[in-house]
Amino acid sequence: MSTLGIIAGREMRVALRNRSILISGLIFAIWLPVMSAMGIAAGAGEEVTTLAGSIAAVTLPVGVFMGYIFCADAFLREKRDGTIETLLCTPVSLRCLWEGKAVGVAVPAYLTTLLSAAVTAAAVTGLTGAPVAAEPLLLAHLAVVVPVWIAAAAGLIGAAQLALGMRENQILGFVLIFGFVFLIIGLQQVVPGGPGISATTEAVLAAAGVALLALARVIAGKVTKERIVRTIP
Amino acid sequence: MSAVEVRGLSRSFDGREILRDVSFTVGHGEVFGYLGPNGAGKTTTIRILLGLLAPGAGEVRVLGRDLASDDDARRRVGVLFENNGLADRMSAAGNLAYYAGLYGVDDPAERIDELLTLVDLADRRDDLVGTFSTGMKRKLGIARAILHRPEVVFLDEPSSGLDPGAQRMVRDLILELSRREEMTVFLNSHHLDEVQRICSTVAILAGGRIRAFDTVANLTAASDRLAVTVSLADPGDRAHACETAMGLPFVAGCDVDGDVLLCTLADPGATPDLVAALVGAGFRIEEVRRSSRSLEEIYLEHVDLAEGGA
C-alpha cells in the first residue's frame, strides 16, 4: 500500500472509533436533511429539477461541515496531543502527510454526506411522491461536485489547523466554514439557471471546487514543520 | 564520521537566545546523555537535529545527513518524545503496524511480535492504547521508536512522569536495546541517576551553552581527584591547618567546611603527601576521605555557575 493510503486508512479507522465525532456527524447528517426535506417539500412542489436542485444545495454545506468535523480528529487532535511531532520525524514528506490526512478526512465525510443526501431524497420523495433520486444531474453532483468540495474543505481546514495555534484555530474554523457556506450559496444565486439543478450550475460548482482544492494545495505547501512544531500547545 | 555532530549551533526565539554556540559530537554506539535544567534548550537541540526546527547559526548532522531536507535519512533515525507518538484509539499492534508502514519495515508482523514480547506487552497487543498506564505507553513508545531498527534513537525524557519501578524498567530497556540492537542512543534527561547509570558520555547544557562534555568516567574521575575531606582531632586547629595545606604545591585550594577541611588537590595521587605534610606540621588527623561526587553534584555545580552568570 502507498504511504498516502497508509495514512488515509489510519485516519479513517481512528475516525470510525471516535464515537463523539461519529454521533455528532450522524445527527447533523440526519437532522438537517429531515428539516430541509420538510422545507423543500413545502416550497418546491413536484418539479423534479427543482427538488433535485434543492437537495444538491443542501448536500454541499453538509459535506463541508462533515469535513470540518472529521478534521478535528485528524489534524487538530494530533497537534493538541503533540503526536504530530513524531509523524514529522518519519520519512514521509509534509505534503504526503497532509494529503493522506485530507483523504482520510474526506472519505468518511463524503460517506456521511451521501447518507445525508439519501435521507433527504427519501424524505422529500416520501413527502412529495416525486422520484428525485433518479435525477442524473443530482447523481453527477453527488459523484463529482460534492467530493471535490469536501476534499477542498478538508485540505484547507487541515492546512490551517496545522499552521495555526489552538486559539486561532477555534476562530478560523468557523470563519472557514461560514466562508465555504456563503461561497456555495453565492455561487448558486449568481449562476443563471433558476432554482432547479442545471448543467451550468454543476459545471461552475465543480470548477470552483477544483480551484479551491488547488488553493488548498498551495496553502499546504507553505506550511513548514517549524510552523507546526512552534504552534503545538 | 560521528553519529551526531553539532557545530556552533545557536538559536533564538522571539529575540531570546536559547542556544549559544553549542558544539558536541556523539560517537556510533554510544549512549549519550544530554543534561540540562527545564528550559535549557535540550528539546530545541533535539528538534533542530531532527529537522523540525531550523538552526539560527551553525550546523547539525545526524549520520552525516541533514534530516530537515533528507526524507530518506529519517528512515535511519528513531525518536521518542514525551507524548510517545501513539494514537489512544488504536491497539498496541495497530499503532506499531501504522509506523511500520510509514518506515517500510520488512516483515512487520514478525517485528511487531518481537518488540511487543521485548517490552512485555504481547498479551495486550489488541487492546486500545487509551486503556494503558503511563508506563505501558512509554514501553510501547520505545518499541515504536526502534521498530524500524534505527541507527540512532533520540529519547526525550523517557522516564518523565513514571514511578520509580517504571523508571528502572525503562532504564533496563534502553540498556538492553543499546547492547542488542547496537544503536546510538541520544538521551535527553534531567534524571541524573539514570544518566549516570546508562550513559557513556554526557554534555551539560545550561544558560544556552555547553558547560561540560566528557565521558561519565572522566567527569567523575576529575571530580574525585579534586576533593579530599580531612577531619582533625582538635577542631581548633582547622584554620591553621588550612593555611598549612594552602602552602603545599600540590594543593589547589583549601576551605574549612563545617567540622572538616575540604582540600582541592591538583595531583590526584597526592593524598598521602597531604596527610604526611599535615602530620609533619603537628596536626592530629582523625579521618581522611576522598570526596566522591556524583554526576548530580557536578551537574548542579555547572548549572549554578551558569545561573550565576559565569
Coordinates of C-alpha atoms in Angstrom, one line a residue:
Chain A
M1 CA 0.0 0.0 0.0
S2 CA 1.2 3.5 -0.7
T3 CA 2.3 5.8 2.1
L4 CA -0.7 8.1 1.3
G5 CA -3.0 5.1 1.6
I6 CA -1.5 4.0 4.9
I7 CA -2.0 7.5 6.4
A8 CA -5.6 7.8 5.0
G9 CA -6.5 4.3 6.1
R10 CA -5.3 5.1 9.6
E11 CA -7.3 8.3 9.8
M12 CA -10.4 6.6 8.7
R13 CA -10.0 3.8 11.3
V14 CA -9.4 6.4 14.0
A15 CA -12.4 8.4 12.9
L16 CA -14.7 5.4 12.9
R17 CA -13.6 4.7 16.5
N18 CA -14.3 8.2 17.7
R19 CA -17.9 7.9 19.0
S20 CA -18.4 11.6 19.8
I21 CA -17.4 12.7 16.3
L22 CA -19.5 9.9 14.6
I23 CA -22.5 10.7 16.7
S24 CA -22.4 14.4 16.1
G25 CA -21.7 13.8 12.4
L26 CA -24.7 11.4 12.1
I27 CA -27.0 13.7 14.0
F28 CA -26.1 16.5 11.6
A29 CA -26.3 14.2 8.6
I30 CA -29.9 13.1 9.5
W31 CA -31.4 16.1 11.4
L32 CA -30.5 18.8 8.8
P33 CA -31.8 16.7 5.8
V34 CA -35.1 15.9 7.5
M35 CA -35.6 19.6 8.4
S36 CA -34.5 20.6 4.9
A37 CA -36.8 18.0 3.3
M38 CA -39.8 19.4 5.0
G39 CA -39.0 22.9 3.7
I40 CA -38.2 21.5 0.2
A41 CA -41.4 19.6 0.0
A42 CA -43.5 22.5 1.2
G43 CA -41.9 25.1 -1.2
A44 CA -40.8 23.2 -4.3
G45 CA -44.0 21.4 -5.5
E46 CA -43.4 18.3 -7.6
E47 CA -41.0 19.8 -10.2
V48 CA -38.2 17.2 -10.4
T49 CA -35.3 19.5 -11.3
T50 CA -36.3 22.0 -8.5
L51 CA -36.4 19.2 -5.9
A52 CA -33.0 17.9 -7.1
G53 CA -31.6 21.4 -7.1
S54 CA -32.8 21.9 -3.5
I55 CA -31.2 18.6 -2.4
A56 CA -28.0 19.5 -4.2
A57 CA -28.0 22.8 -2.4
V58 CA -28.2 21.1 1.0
T59 CA -25.6 18.4 0.4
L60 CA -22.7 20.8 -0.3
P61 CA -22.8 22.7 3.1
V62 CA -23.4 19.4 4.8
G63 CA -20.3 17.9 3.2
V64 CA -18.2 20.9 4.0
F65 CA -19.3 20.7 7.7
M66 CA -18.6 17.0 7.8
G67 CA -15.1 17.7 6.6
Y68 CA -14.7 20.2 9.4
I69 CA -15.9 17.7 12.0
F70 CA -13.6 14.9 10.9
C71 CA -10.6 17.4 10.6
A72 CA -10.8 18.0 14.3
D73 CA -9.7 14.4 14.8
A74 CA -7.2 14.0 12.1
F75 CA -5.3 17.3 12.3
L76 CA -6.3 19.2 15.5
R77 CA -6.2 16.3 17.9
E78 CA -2.8 15.2 16.5
K79 CA -1.5 18.7 17.1
R80 CA -3.1 19.1 20.6
D81 CA -1.6 15.8 21.7
G82 CA 1.8 16.6 20.2
T83 CA 1.8 13.3 18.3
I84 CA 2.2 15.2 15.0
E85 CA 5.8 15.8 16.1
T86 CA 6.5 12.1 15.9
L87 CA 4.9 11.9 12.5
L88 CA 7.0 14.7 11.2
C89 CA 10.1 12.7 12.1
T90 CA 9.1 9.8 9.8
P91 CA 10.5 9.5 6.3
V92 CA 7.2 11.0 5.0
S93 CA 7.1 14.4 3.4
L94 CA 4.9 17.0 4.9
R95 CA 2.9 17.2 1.7
C96 CA 2.2 13.4 1.7
L97 CA 1.2 13.6 5.4
W98 CA -1.2 16.4 4.6
E99 CA -2.6 14.7 1.6
G100 CA -3.1 11.4 3.4
K101 CA -4.8 13.1 6.3
A102 CA -7.0 15.1 4.0
V103 CA -8.1 12.0 2.1
G104 CA -8.6 10.2 5.4
V105 CA -10.9 13.0 6.4
A106 CA -12.7 13.4 3.1
V107 CA -13.7 9.7 2.7
P108 CA -15.8 9.4 5.9
A109 CA -17.1 13.0 5.4
Y110 CA -18.2 12.0 1.9
L111 CA -19.9 8.8 3.0
T112 CA -21.7 10.7 5.8
T113 CA -22.8 13.3 3.2
L114 CA -24.1 10.5 0.9
L115 CA -26.1 9.2 3.8
S116 CA -27.4 12.7 4.4
A117 CA -28.4 13.0 0.7
A118 CA -30.1 9.7 0.8
V119 CA -32.1 10.7 3.9
T120 CA -33.0 14.0 2.2
A121 CA -34.1 12.3 -1.0
A122 CA -36.1 9.7 0.8
A123 CA -37.8 12.3 3.0
V124 CA -38.6 14.5 0.0
T125 CA -39.8 11.5 -2.0
G126 CA -42.0 10.4 0.9
L127 CA -43.4 13.9 1.3
T128 CA -43.9 14.8 -2.3
G129 CA -44.1 11.5 -4.2
A130 CA -41.5 12.8 -6.8
P131 CA -38.7 10.4 -7.8
V132 CA -35.7 12.7 -7.0
A133 CA -33.1 10.0 -6.6
A134 CA -33.3 9.2 -10.3
E135 CA -32.3 12.7 -11.5
P136 CA -29.0 12.2 -13.4
L137 CA -27.7 15.7 -12.6
L138 CA -28.2 15.1 -8.9
L139 CA -26.2 11.9 -9.2
A140 CA -23.4 13.7 -11.0
H141 CA -23.5 16.4 -8.3
L142 CA -23.1 13.7 -5.6
A143 CA -20.4 11.8 -7.6
V144 CA -18.2 14.7 -8.6
V145 CA -19.0 18.1 -7.1
V146 CA -19.6 17.0 -3.5
P147 CA -16.3 15.0 -3.1
V148 CA -14.3 17.8 -4.7
W149 CA -15.7 20.4 -2.3
I150 CA -15.3 18.1 0.7
A151 CA -11.6 17.4 -0.3
A152 CA -11.1 21.2 -0.7
A153 CA -12.6 21.9 2.7
A154 CA -10.7 19.1 4.4
G155 CA -7.4 20.2 2.8
L156 CA -7.9 23.9 3.6
I157 CA -9.1 23.4 7.1
G158 CA -6.4 20.8 7.8
A159 CA -3.6 23.0 6.5
A160 CA -5.0 25.9 8.6
Q161 CA -5.1 23.6 11.7
L162 CA -1.6 22.5 11.2
A163 CA -0.3 26.1 10.8
L164 CA -2.2 27.9 13.5
G165 CA -2.3 27.8 17.2
M166 CA -5.2 26.4 19.2
R167 CA -6.9 29.7 19.9
E168 CA -6.6 30.9 16.3
N169 CA -7.9 27.6 15.1
Q170 CA -11.1 28.0 17.2
I171 CA -11.8 31.3 15.4
L172 CA -10.6 30.3 12.0
G173 CA -12.6 27.1 11.9
F174 CA -15.8 29.0 12.0
V175 CA -14.6 31.6 9.6
L176 CA -13.7 28.9 7.0
I177 CA -17.0 27.0 7.5
F178 CA -19.1 30.2 7.0
G179 CA -16.8 31.2 4.1
F180 CA -17.5 28.0 2.4
V181 CA -21.2 28.1 3.0
F182 CA -21.5 31.7 1.8
L183 CA -19.5 30.9 -1.2
I184 CA -21.8 27.9 -2.1
I185 CA -24.9 30.0 -1.6
G186 CA -23.4 32.9 -3.5
L187 CA -22.5 30.7 -6.5
Q188 CA -25.9 29.1 -6.5
Q189 CA -27.5 32.5 -6.6
V190 CA -25.2 34.1 -9.2
V191 CA -25.1 31.3 -11.7
P192 CA -28.1 31.6 -14.2
G193 CA -30.4 28.6 -14.5
G194 CA -33.2 29.2 -11.9
P195 CA -33.8 27.3 -8.7
G196 CA -33.6 23.8 -10.3
I197 CA -30.4 21.8 -10.8
S198 CA -28.7 22.6 -14.1
A199 CA -25.6 21.6 -16.0
T200 CA -24.3 25.2 -15.8
T201 CA -24.7 25.3 -12.0
E202 CA -22.9 22.0 -11.7
A203 CA -20.1 23.0 -14.0
V204 CA -19.5 26.2 -12.1
L205 CA -19.6 24.5 -8.8
A206 CA -17.2 21.8 -10.0
A207 CA -14.8 24.4 -11.3
A208 CA -14.9 26.4 -8.1
G209 CA -14.3 23.2 -6.1
V210 CA -11.3 22.3 -8.2
A211 CA -9.9 25.9 -7.8
L212 CA -10.4 25.6 -4.0
L213 CA -8.6 22.3 -4.0
A214 CA -5.7 23.8 -5.9
L215 CA -5.7 26.7 -3.4
A216 CA -5.6 24.2 -0.5
R217 CA -2.6 22.5 -2.1
V218 CA -0.8 25.9 -2.5
I219 CA -1.5 26.9 1.1
A220 CA -0.5 23.4 2.5
G221 CA 2.8 23.8 0.5
K222 CA 3.5 27.0 2.5
V223 CA 3.2 25.2 5.9
T224 CA 6.5 24.3 7.4
K225 CA 7.5 21.8 10.1
E226 CA 8.8 24.7 12.2
R227 CA 5.5 26.4 12.0
I228 CA 3.7 23.3 13.1
V229 CA 6.1 22.5 15.9
R230 CA 6.0 26.1 17.2
T231 CA 2.2 26.1 17.4
I232 CA 1.9 22.9 19.4
P233 CA 0.3 23.9 22.7
Chain B
M1 CA 32.2 10.3 11.0
S2 CA 30.2 10.7 14.2
A3 CA 26.6 9.6 14.6
V4 CA 25.6 13.1 15.7
E5 CA 27.6 16.3 15.1
V6 CA 26.6 19.7 16.4
R7 CA 28.9 22.6 15.5
G8 CA 28.5 26.2 16.6
L9 CA 24.7 25.8 17.0
S10 CA 22.7 28.9 18.0
R11 CA 19.0 29.5 18.1
S12 CA 16.8 32.3 19.3
F13 CA 13.0 32.6 19.8
D14 CA 11.4 36.0 19.8
G15 CA 14.7 37.7 20.5
R16 CA 15.6 35.4 23.4
E17 CA 18.7 33.3 22.8
I18 CA 18.1 29.7 23.7
L19 CA 21.2 28.1 22.3
R20 CA 24.6 29.8 22.1
D21 CA 27.5 28.3 20.1
V22 CA 26.7 24.7 21.1
S23 CA 29.1 22.1 19.9
F24 CA 29.4 18.4 20.6
T25 CA 29.7 15.0 18.9
V26 CA 28.3 11.6 19.7
G27 CA 30.1 8.5 18.5
H28 CA 28.5 5.4 17.0
G29 CA 27.1 3.0 19.5
E30 CA 27.4 5.5 22.4
V31 CA 24.7 6.1 25.0
F32 CA 24.8 9.9 25.2
G33 CA 23.2 11.9 28.0
Y34 CA 22.2 15.4 27.2
L35 CA 21.6 17.1 30.5
G36 CA 20.2 20.5 31.5
P37 CA 17.5 22.1 33.6
N38 CA 14.0 22.7 32.3
G39 CA 14.0 25.4 29.5
A40 CA 17.8 25.0 28.9
G41 CA 17.3 24.2 25.3
K42 CA 17.6 20.4 25.3
T43 CA 14.4 19.7 23.4
T44 CA 15.2 22.6 21.0
T45 CA 18.5 20.9 20.2
I46 CA 16.8 17.6 19.5
R47 CA 14.2 19.3 17.3
I48 CA 16.9 21.0 15.3
L49 CA 18.8 17.7 15.0
L50 CA 15.6 16.0 13.7
G51 CA 15.0 18.8 11.2
L52 CA 11.8 20.1 12.9
L53 CA 13.3 23.5 13.6
A54 CA 15.9 25.4 11.6
P55 CA 19.2 26.3 13.3
G56 CA 19.8 30.0 13.7
A57 CA 23.5 29.6 13.1
G58 CA 25.9 26.6 13.0
E59 CA 25.5 23.2 11.5
V60 CA 24.0 19.9 12.6
R61 CA 24.3 16.4 11.1
V62 CA 22.9 13.0 12.0
L63 CA 24.8 10.1 10.4
G64 CA 26.4 12.8 8.2
R65 CA 23.0 14.0 6.8
D66 CA 20.7 16.9 7.3
L67 CA 17.4 15.4 8.4
A68 CA 15.5 18.6 7.6
S69 CA 16.0 18.1 3.8
D70 CA 16.6 14.4 3.6
D71 CA 13.4 12.4 3.9
D72 CA 15.2 9.1 3.3
A73 CA 17.8 9.7 6.0
R74 CA 15.0 9.9 8.6
R75 CA 14.5 6.1 8.0
R76 CA 17.7 5.6 9.9
V77 CA 16.6 7.6 12.9
G78 CA 14.1 6.8 15.7
V79 CA 12.5 9.2 18.1
L80 CA 10.5 9.1 21.3
F81 CA 9.0 12.4 22.6
E82 CA 7.2 12.7 25.9
N83 CA 3.8 12.0 24.3
N84 CA 5.0 8.7 22.9
G85 CA 3.5 9.4 19.4
L86 CA 0.7 6.8 19.9
A87 CA -3.0 7.0 19.0
D88 CA -5.2 6.2 22.0
R89 CA -8.0 4.8 19.9
M90 CA -5.8 2.3 18.1
S91 CA -4.5 -1.0 19.5
A92 CA -0.8 -1.5 20.5
A93 CA -0.2 -3.7 17.4
G94 CA -2.2 -1.3 15.3
N95 CA -0.1 1.7 16.3
L96 CA 3.1 -0.3 15.5
A97 CA 1.7 -1.5 12.2
Y98 CA 1.0 2.1 11.2
Y99 CA 4.6 3.2 11.8
A100 CA 5.9 0.0 10.3
G101 CA 4.1 1.0 7.1
L102 CA 5.4 4.6 7.2
Y103 CA 9.0 3.3 7.7
G104 CA 8.6 0.5 5.2
V105 CA 9.6 -2.2 7.7
D106 CA 10.3 -5.6 6.2
D107 CA 8.1 -8.4 7.6
P108 CA 6.3 -6.1 10.0
A109 CA 4.2 -8.8 11.7
E110 CA 7.3 -10.6 12.9
R111 CA 9.0 -7.4 14.1
I112 CA 5.9 -6.3 15.9
D113 CA 5.6 -9.6 17.7
E114 CA 9.3 -9.5 18.6
L115 CA 9.0 -6.0 20.1
L116 CA 5.8 -6.5 21.9
T117 CA 7.4 -9.5 23.6
L118 CA 10.5 -7.5 24.4
V119 CA 8.5 -4.7 26.1
D120 CA 6.3 -7.3 27.8
L121 CA 3.1 -6.2 26.1
A122 CA 2.4 -9.3 23.9
D123 CA -0.7 -10.1 25.9
R124 CA -2.1 -6.6 25.4
R125 CA -1.4 -6.4 21.6
D126 CA -5.0 -5.9 20.6
D127 CA -6.0 -3.6 23.5
L128 CA -6.6 0.1 22.8
V129 CA -3.6 2.2 23.9
G130 CA -6.0 4.6 25.6
T131 CA -6.5 1.8 28.3
F132 CA -2.8 1.6 29.0
S133 CA -0.9 3.0 32.0
T134 CA 1.7 5.7 31.6
G135 CA 4.5 3.1 31.9
M136 CA 2.9 0.8 29.4
K137 CA 2.5 3.6 26.9
R138 CA 6.2 4.6 27.4
K139 CA 7.3 1.0 26.8
L140 CA 5.2 0.8 23.7
G141 CA 6.6 4.3 22.6
I142 CA 10.1 2.9 22.9
A143 CA 9.1 -0.1 20.8
R144 CA 7.7 2.2 18.3
A145 CA 10.8 4.3 18.2
I146 CA 13.1 1.3 17.5
L147 CA 10.6 -0.6 15.3
H148 CA 12.5 0.2 12.1
R149 CA 15.9 -0.7 13.6
P150 CA 17.3 2.9 13.5
E151 CA 21.0 3.5 13.8
V152 CA 20.4 6.5 16.1
V153 CA 17.5 6.9 18.5
F154 CA 16.6 10.1 20.3
L155 CA 14.8 9.7 23.6
D156 CA 13.3 12.9 25.0
E157 CA 12.8 12.5 28.8
P158 CA 11.9 8.8 28.6
S159 CA 11.4 8.5 32.4
S160 CA 9.3 11.6 32.8
G161 CA 6.1 11.0 34.7
L162 CA 7.0 7.4 35.6
D163 CA 7.1 5.8 39.1
P164 CA 10.5 4.5 40.3
G165 CA 9.7 0.9 39.2
A166 CA 8.7 2.0 35.7
Q167 CA 11.8 4.3 35.5
R168 CA 14.0 1.3 36.3
M169 CA 12.2 -0.8 33.7
V170 CA 12.7 1.9 31.0
R171 CA 16.4 2.2 32.0
D172 CA 17.0 -1.5 31.7
L173 CA 15.1 -1.5 28.4
I174 CA 17.4 1.3 27.0
L175 CA 20.5 -0.6 28.1
E176 CA 19.3 -3.8 26.6
L177 CA 18.4 -2.1 23.3
S178 CA 21.7 -0.4 23.1
R179 CA 23.5 -3.7 23.6
R180 CA 21.2 -5.9 21.5
E181 CA 20.5 -3.5 18.6
E182 CA 23.9 -1.7 18.7
M183 CA 22.3 1.6 18.2
T184 CA 23.4 5.1 19.2
V185 CA 21.2 6.5 22.0
F186 CA 20.8 10.2 22.4
L187 CA 19.1 10.6 25.8
N188 CA 17.7 13.9 26.8
S189 CA 17.1 13.9 30.5
H190 CA 17.3 15.6 33.8
H191 CA 17.2 12.3 35.8
L192 CA 20.8 12.3 36.7
D193 CA 20.9 9.0 38.4
E194 CA 19.5 7.4 35.3
V195 CA 22.1 9.2 33.1
Q196 CA 25.0 8.2 35.4
R197 CA 23.9 4.5 35.2
I198 CA 23.3 4.1 31.5
C199 CA 25.3 6.8 29.6
S200 CA 28.8 6.6 28.5
T201 CA 29.2 10.3 27.6
V202 CA 27.3 13.4 28.7
A203 CA 27.0 17.0 27.8
I204 CA 25.6 19.5 30.4
L205 CA 23.7 22.4 28.8
A206 CA 22.9 25.4 31.0
G207 CA 22.3 29.0 30.1
G208 CA 22.2 28.1 26.4
R209 CA 25.9 26.8 26.5
I210 CA 27.6 23.5 26.8
R211 CA 29.2 23.6 30.3
A212 CA 30.7 20.2 30.3
F213 CA 31.2 17.5 27.7
D214 CA 33.1 14.3 28.5
T215 CA 32.7 10.7 29.4
V216 CA 30.9 10.0 32.7
A217 CA 34.1 8.2 33.9
N218 CA 36.3 11.2 33.1
L219 CA 33.9 13.7 34.7
T220 CA 33.5 11.8 37.9
A221 CA 37.2 10.9 38.0
A222 CA 38.1 14.6 37.5
S223 CA 35.9 15.5 40.5
D224 CA 37.3 12.6 42.6
R225 CA 40.8 13.8 42.3
L226 CA 39.9 17.3 43.3
A227 CA 38.2 16.9 46.7
V228 CA 39.6 15.4 49.9
T229 CA 38.0 16.0 53.3
V230 CA 40.2 15.9 56.4
S231 CA 38.9 15.7 59.9
L232 CA 41.2 16.8 62.7
A233 CA 41.2 15.6 66.3
D234 CA 41.5 19.2 67.5
P235 CA 38.8 21.3 65.8
G236 CA 40.6 24.5 66.9
D237 CA 43.4 23.7 64.6
R238 CA 41.3 23.8 61.4
A239 CA 42.2 27.4 60.3
H240 CA 45.9 26.9 60.9
A241 CA 45.9 23.5 59.2
C242 CA 44.1 25.1 56.2
E243 CA 46.8 27.7 55.9
T244 CA 49.5 25.0 56.1
A245 CA 47.7 22.9 53.4
M246 CA 47.5 26.0 51.1
G247 CA 51.2 26.3 51.3
L248 CA 51.7 22.9 49.7
P249 CA 52.5 22.8 46.0
F250 CA 50.0 20.0 45.2
V251 CA 47.1 21.7 46.9
A252 CA 45.0 23.9 44.6
G253 CA 42.7 25.1 47.4
C254 CA 41.5 24.6 50.9
D255 CA 38.4 25.6 52.9
V256 CA 37.0 25.0 56.3
D257 CA 33.7 23.3 55.7
G258 CA 31.9 22.7 59.0
D259 CA 33.9 20.4 61.0
V260 CA 36.3 19.4 58.3
L261 CA 38.9 20.8 55.9
L262 CA 37.9 20.5 52.2
C263 CA 41.1 20.4 50.2
T264 CA 41.3 20.5 46.4
L265 CA 44.3 18.6 45.1
A266 CA 45.9 19.4 41.8
D267 CA 47.5 16.0 41.8
P268 CA 45.1 13.0 42.2
G269 CA 47.9 10.9 43.8
A270 CA 48.9 13.5 46.4
T271 CA 46.5 12.4 49.2
P272 CA 49.3 10.5 51.2
D273 CA 51.6 13.6 50.7
L274 CA 48.9 15.9 52.2
V275 CA 48.5 13.6 55.2
A276 CA 52.2 13.4 55.7
A277 CA 52.6 17.1 55.5
L278 CA 49.8 17.8 58.0
V279 CA 51.1 15.2 60.4
G280 CA 54.6 16.5 60.0
A281 CA 53.3 20.0 60.9
G282 CA 51.9 18.6 64.2
F283 CA 48.3 18.2 63.4
R284 CA 46.5 15.1 64.6
I285 CA 44.3 13.7 61.9
E286 CA 41.3 11.6 62.7
E287 CA 40.0 10.8 59.3
V288 CA 40.8 11.4 55.6
R289 CA 38.3 10.7 52.9
R290 CA 38.4 11.2 49.2
S291 CA 35.2 13.0 48.4
S292 CA 33.4 11.2 45.7
R293 CA 31.0 13.5 43.9
S294 CA 28.1 12.1 41.9
L295 CA 27.1 13.3 38.5
E296 CA 24.3 15.2 40.2
E297 CA 26.8 17.3 42.2
I298 CA 28.8 18.0 39.0
Y299 CA 25.7 18.9 37.2
L300 CA 24.4 21.2 39.9
E301 CA 27.8 22.9 40.1
H302 CA 27.7 23.8 36.4
V303 CA 24.0 24.8 36.5
D304 CA 24.7 27.1 39.5
L305 CA 27.7 28.6 37.7
A306 CA 25.5 29.3 34.6
E307 CA 22.7 30.8 36.7
G308 CA 25.3 33.0 38.4
G309 CA 26.2 34.4 35.1
A310 CA 29.5 32.6 34.6

